Amino acid sequence: MEKLKAVVPSGLKGILSESNPEDIPSTCSSLLEFFQPLPLFQKVVRELTDPETALCAKNVATALDFKQKGNEYFSSGDYAKALAFYSQALRFAPMEVDKLDEMLATTIYVNRASSLHKMGLLIEALRDCNRAVVLSPCYAKAWYRRGTANASLQNFEDAISDMTVAMNMEVSLGGKNQIKDKLKIILDQRKRTMRESSSTNLHNDKNLGSCSNTVSTDETCQIKLQCVSTPSKGRGMASLSDIAQASLVHSEEPYAVILLKHCRDNYCHFCLSELPADMVPCTSCSISLYCSQHCQAKAGGKPSGSNSNNYSIPKSVPPDLERYIAKTLAIDSGYALVDANADHFFEHGHECGGAHWPAVLPCEIVLAGRALVKSIVDKGHSKGGSETIESLELLNNYAQMTLERKLETHIYSIILAYCLQQSYGLEFSLTGASISQLVILICQIKVNSMAIVQMKSVDAYGPLEQSRSQPSTKGALTSNIEQIRVGQAIYPAGSLFNHSCQPNVHAYFISRTLFIRTTEFVPAGYPLELSYGPQVGQQEFKVRQQLLEDRYSFKCQCGGCSEMNLSDLVINAFRCAKPNCLGTVLDSCMAKHTQQKVSWLQVIPNFGSFERHLPIDKLKREDISKVAQLLLEQTNRTFQVDPGYCLNCGSYNDLESSHATAKKAEIYIYRLHNAINSMEVATNTLTDALESLYILRSTLHAYNKDMAEAEDNLAAAYCSIGELHPAMDHSKASIKLSLGDSTVMDSINQLDEIFSLYYGSHSARIFPYLESLKREASKLY
Ligand SMILES: C[S@@+](CC[C@H](N)C(=O)[O-])C[C@H]1O[C@@H](n2cnc3c(N)ncnc32)[C@H](O)[C@@H]1O
């Protein structure tokens, strides 16, 4: 890219720099004319698209190599490593070429099933056996392995049938004897178990091939929204009626979506959920991995092996067993679960011939390709789909882009057009007009696409009683949830919600579905605004403004940025050093921003919106309340906030020395943070951090965000060494919770309320730990 950028003549760069959206067809045309005869450009495009140099294709030699390593680890008893190598081998093993290749994939599935079985992952082992028999229905070893997995799962009837099939398929005498011996063991096991209890085929359910991450549809969205025009933010979403707190106001499937590169090996490339141990690869390329055949098929993988029903069963197989085989193959194929007649778009189809452009180009560029192909497929023709792209009717930020970004976007669009033409074979004409559609699409993605985040639960420290129905908590005593950014997607309706640093709706994702829920009561006609990232209370005003400008090219005009709020005032504030004064002291930077905000106040807001976010009467710091009031009452613009002077008692503070003291103390907090991450919290690290916390308490304002972070780290550190009382005290200090005499149950209920507010009926799914906490707490009463 850098080399291509460097060769563009300065005259062309000048035109690009001055260009507006209506000029894009002609700028694309000029750049295309310049690049087409250029050997450097031809080389770049050839390397990305030539099937001969495709690096992401299936490759038998690589698959065999990984399989061999897997076998070695299996023999040495390192089943986890063996599993990892078999999974890699599957990525490269061809699945639909000829009999030999099919057998390679089958044997890897069988070997991986053995590793999974050894690791106690029985359902996963059974699923791999299913994949093996689907690929090669006459392979005795696959049925044998399936029989052992079913036997361990106590699915004895199936286990016996599997062994009987294996016996019929096996040709060698030695093999037949081995199966006979195993069958005898299973029959004995069944007899014993039947005596103990009446066993049922617990795990032979029809969804073995499907994705467990499908979104429950028990909560439907009843609220009617309207798209309104706002004076300062363009179009936006508003409600037609009053909306209660925690109501689901919107849910939507993505128009186009992509998994981010750093998540490629751990998350499903279709549903974006974490991959299970028995992940399945794309049937045609070596990049994509899926959590199930269902996702594999939905993304556009092609069915392989016996899905085409062209297998031949030996004549010796009796009819009832033949029916069993047919039933097993039908149930265990994920493809059977994808409705062939449904209006479904195979989003990965055009990328998976083995060419490596989807792996090399940036995600947002590949996403633009997906959106373009979808628009063409949706239209049902292949003439470039230009109208459909425009019909997305999304804002773009072309006019605000720098020359650098404009140039990059043009070059990527031209390269993408070549890649799409090569691998999709569409009649996408390589003209300035058609390529300009891609430029616009990429700019629309920049402004409107949403980052998909998934919640990851990290459960730790000590056993809570395990519950069969809640295995996801793994019996942990504490639990953290982390947000992981896994993908980027276009939701055409979802992108009509404007941003606010004090949002009244919350967006979250389950799998790839977007959900938006109110976090407070919203009166009819009032705008519904979510946070694009920055929020009051998490970052100060200036940082928020900069983030939004950099990422989305707009200057935020939300309530949080144009009205006064307590958080912005104290988030970086110091504490007055005068004895007995807890007053607020602002440094010159904060004082300047505060002053700036005061000067912006056009209409003084009433106290209602102010109180909604921080109940002033509950704050002990008198001066903050006074300052807030004072600021809100200012109608003239002469109000002065002087750096270094206490807003409560007016005395002067030497902030240079406070800064230095705080900085030094924070080093020890940072060390503790690293120790927590590496799970090695030594006593002296903890003691040093505790001393630093006391120093910070006497230097920083109680509501300074660094105070909360320090308390948080101390809480995590105490938790990690099992000292739960101080851990709780620091947690409370971190979030300024005053629980008084509340019981454990009260605290859990409070947590439950907070989660329900943000996730409604999905809260148990997002944070399953809460359910086990409730169960444990109920035992105490
Ligand atoms: C995802 S779009 C939202 C819908 C958009 N208003 C429209 O008319 O299509 C994001 C764009 O909306 C505008 N916007 C959203 N929130 C804003 C805010 N708080 N202040 C100013 N502009 C905002 C900006 O132009 C931003 O680039």
mmCIF file of N, CA and C and ligand atoms in Angstrom, residues 230 232-236 393-395 447-448 494-501 529 532 548 552-558, ligand 1:
data_model
loop_
_atom_site.group_PDB
_atom_site.id
_atom_site.type_symbol
_atom_site.label_atom_id
_atom_site.label_comp_id
_atom_site.label_asym_id
_atom_site.label_seq_id
_atom_site.Cartn_x
_atom_site.Cartn_y
_atom_site.Cartn_z
ATOM 1 N N THR A 230 -32.865 15.795 13.325
ATOM 2 C CA THR A 230 -32.465 16.623 14.473
ATOM 3 C C THR A 230 -31.676 17.837 13.964
ATOM 4 N N SER A 232 -28.877 19.212 15.115
ATOM 5 C CA SER A 232 -27.407 19.201 15.165
ATOM 6 C C SER A 232 -26.765 17.870 14.834
ATOM 7 N N LYS A 233 -27.570 16.795 14.742
ATOM 8 C CA LYS A 233 -26.943 15.475 14.552
ATOM 9 C C LYS A 233 -27.483 14.728 13.332
ATOM 10 N N GLY A 234 -28.201 15.383 12.453
ATOM 11 C CA GLY A 234 -28.778 14.701 11.291
ATOM 12 C C GLY A 234 -29.956 13.854 11.708
ATOM 13 N N ARG A 235 -30.143 12.725 11.008
ATOM 14 C CA ARG A 235 -31.265 11.859 11.380
ATOM 15 C C ARG A 235 -30.981 11.175 12.719
ATOM 16 N N GLY A 236 -32.040 10.796 13.409
ATOM 17 C CA GLY A 236 -31.861 10.087 14.676
ATOM 18 C C GLY A 236 -33.111 9.287 14.974
ATOM 19 N N GLU A 393 -28.471 4.218 2.146
ATOM 20 C CA GLU A 393 -28.733 5.579 2.636
ATOM 21 C C GLU A 393 -28.029 5.895 3.942
ATOM 22 N N LEU A 394 -26.757 5.591 3.977
ATOM 23 C CA LEU A 394 -25.995 5.881 5.186
ATOM 24 C C LEU A 394 -25.094 7.083 4.940
ATOM 25 N N LEU A 395 -24.836 7.795 6.038
ATOM 26 C CA LEU A 395 -23.922 8.941 5.937
ATOM 27 C C LEU A 395 -22.520 8.450 5.610
ATOM 28 N N VAL A 447 -18.195 5.432 9.181
ATOM 29 C CA VAL A 447 -19.097 6.204 10.050
ATOM 30 C C VAL A 447 -20.151 5.337 10.721
ATOM 31 N N ASN A 448 -20.626 4.309 10.016
ATOM 32 C CA ASN A 448 -21.830 3.622 10.491
ATOM 33 C C ASN A 448 -21.633 2.215 11.025
ATOM 34 N N GLY A 494 -29.879 0.108 12.884
ATOM 35 C CA GLY A 494 -29.140 0.380 14.129
ATOM 36 C C GLY A 494 -28.242 1.591 13.991
ATOM 37 N N SER A 495 -27.761 1.845 12.774
ATOM 38 C CA SER A 495 -26.840 2.969 12.612
ATOM 39 C C SER A 495 -27.562 4.318 12.555
ATOM 40 N N LEU A 496 -28.881 4.285 12.687
ATOM 41 C CA LEU A 496 -29.597 5.573 12.753
ATOM 42 C C LEU A 496 -29.658 6.126 14.176
ATOM 43 N N PHE A 497 -29.200 5.342 15.142
ATOM 44 C CA PHE A 497 -29.161 5.844 16.519
ATOM 45 C C PHE A 497 -27.946 6.755 16.660
ATOM 46 N N ASN A 498 -28.174 7.979 17.100
ATOM 47 C CA ASN A 498 -27.063 8.907 17.304
ATOM 48 C C ASN A 498 -26.322 8.605 18.601
ATOM 49 N N HIS A 499 -25.202 9.293 18.768
ATOM 50 C CA HIS A 499 -24.380 9.078 19.960
ATOM 51 C C HIS A 499 -24.697 10.083 21.066
ATOM 52 N N SER A 500 -24.603 9.616 22.303
ATOM 53 C CA SER A 500 -24.593 10.536 23.440
ATOM 54 C C SER A 500 -23.598 10.010 24.463
ATOM 55 N N CYS A 501 -22.854 10.941 25.081
ATOM 56 C CA CYS A 501 -21.940 10.521 26.150
ATOM 57 C C CYS A 501 -22.718 10.223 27.427
ATOM 58 N N GLU A 529 -30.557 7.625 22.269
ATOM 59 C CA GLU A 529 -29.153 7.757 21.874
ATOM 60 C C GLU A 529 -28.278 6.778 22.642
ATOM 61 N N TYR A 532 -21.275 5.582 21.384
ATOM 62 C CA TYR A 532 -20.385 4.941 20.405
ATOM 63 C C TYR A 532 -19.077 4.516 21.075
ATOM 64 N N LEU A 548 -14.178 10.832 19.490
ATOM 65 C CA LEU A 548 -15.273 10.821 18.504
ATOM 66 C C LEU A 548 -14.854 11.489 17.201
ATOM 67 N N TYR A 552 -14.966 8.910 14.303
ATOM 68 C CA TYR A 552 -16.206 9.059 13.510
ATOM 69 C C TYR A 552 -16.322 10.398 12.797
ATOM 70 N N SER A 553 -15.302 11.231 12.896
ATOM 71 C CA SER A 553 -15.258 12.527 12.212
ATOM 72 C C SER A 553 -16.405 13.460 12.583
ATOM 73 N N PHE A 554 -16.859 13.457 13.825
ATOM 74 C CA PHE A 554 -17.833 14.490 14.194
ATOM 75 C C PHE A 554 -17.509 15.084 15.556
ATOM 76 N N LYS A 555 -17.999 16.311 15.732
ATOM 77 C CA LYS A 555 -17.796 17.005 16.996
ATOM 78 C C LYS A 555 -19.037 16.751 17.840
ATOM 79 N N CYS A 556 -18.860 16.077 18.951
ATOM 80 C CA CYS A 556 -20.020 15.635 19.734
ATOM 81 C C CYS A 556 -20.804 16.814 20.303
ATOM 82 N N GLN A 557 -22.106 16.742 20.115
ATOM 83 C CA GLN A 557 -22.959 17.815 20.631
ATOM 84 C C GLN A 557 -24.027 17.248 21.551
ATOM 85 N N CYS A 558 -23.664 16.191 22.267
ATOM 86 C CA CYS A 558 -24.659 15.574 23.151
ATOM 87 C C CYS A 558 -24.801 16.390 24.434
HETATM 88 C C1 LIG B 1 -24.128 6.341 12.697
HETATM 89 S S1 LIG B 1 -24.541 7.903 12.140
HETATM 90 C C2 LIG B 1 -26.020 8.267 12.973
HETATM 91 C C3 LIG B 1 -27.120 8.665 12.028
HETATM 92 C C4 LIG B 1 -26.888 9.981 11.366
HETATM 93 N N1 LIG B 1 -27.263 11.079 12.232
HETATM 94 C C5 LIG B 1 -27.606 10.068 10.036
HETATM 95 O O1 LIG B 1 -28.212 11.098 9.759
HETATM 96 O O2 LIG B 1 -27.528 9.133 9.260
HETATM 97 C C6 LIG B 1 -23.319 8.866 12.907
HETATM 98 C C7 LIG B 1 -23.308 10.303 12.479
HETATM 99 O O3 LIG B 1 -24.388 11.029 13.080
HETATM 100 C C8 LIG B 1 -23.952 12.288 13.553
HETATM 101 N N2 LIG B 1 -23.965 12.275 15.042
HETATM 102 C C9 LIG B 1 -24.290 11.227 15.811
HETATM 103 N N3 LIG B 1 -24.214 11.560 17.119
HETATM 104 C C10 LIG B 1 -23.801 12.824 17.198
HETATM 105 C C11 LIG B 1 -23.511 13.725 18.274
HETATM 106 N N4 LIG B 1 -23.612 13.379 19.544
HETATM 107 N N5 LIG B 1 -23.101 14.975 17.961
HETATM 108 C C12 LIG B 1 -22.985 15.360 16.670
HETATM 109 N N6 LIG B 1 -23.243 14.571 15.605
HETATM 110 C C13 LIG B 1 -23.654 13.314 15.850
HETATM 111 C C14 LIG B 1 -22.532 12.454 13.053
HETATM 112 O O4 LIG B 1 -22.586 13.063 11.804
HETATM 113 C C15 LIG B 1 -22.068 11.027 12.906
HETATM 114 O O5 LIG B 1 -21.041 10.893 11.961
#
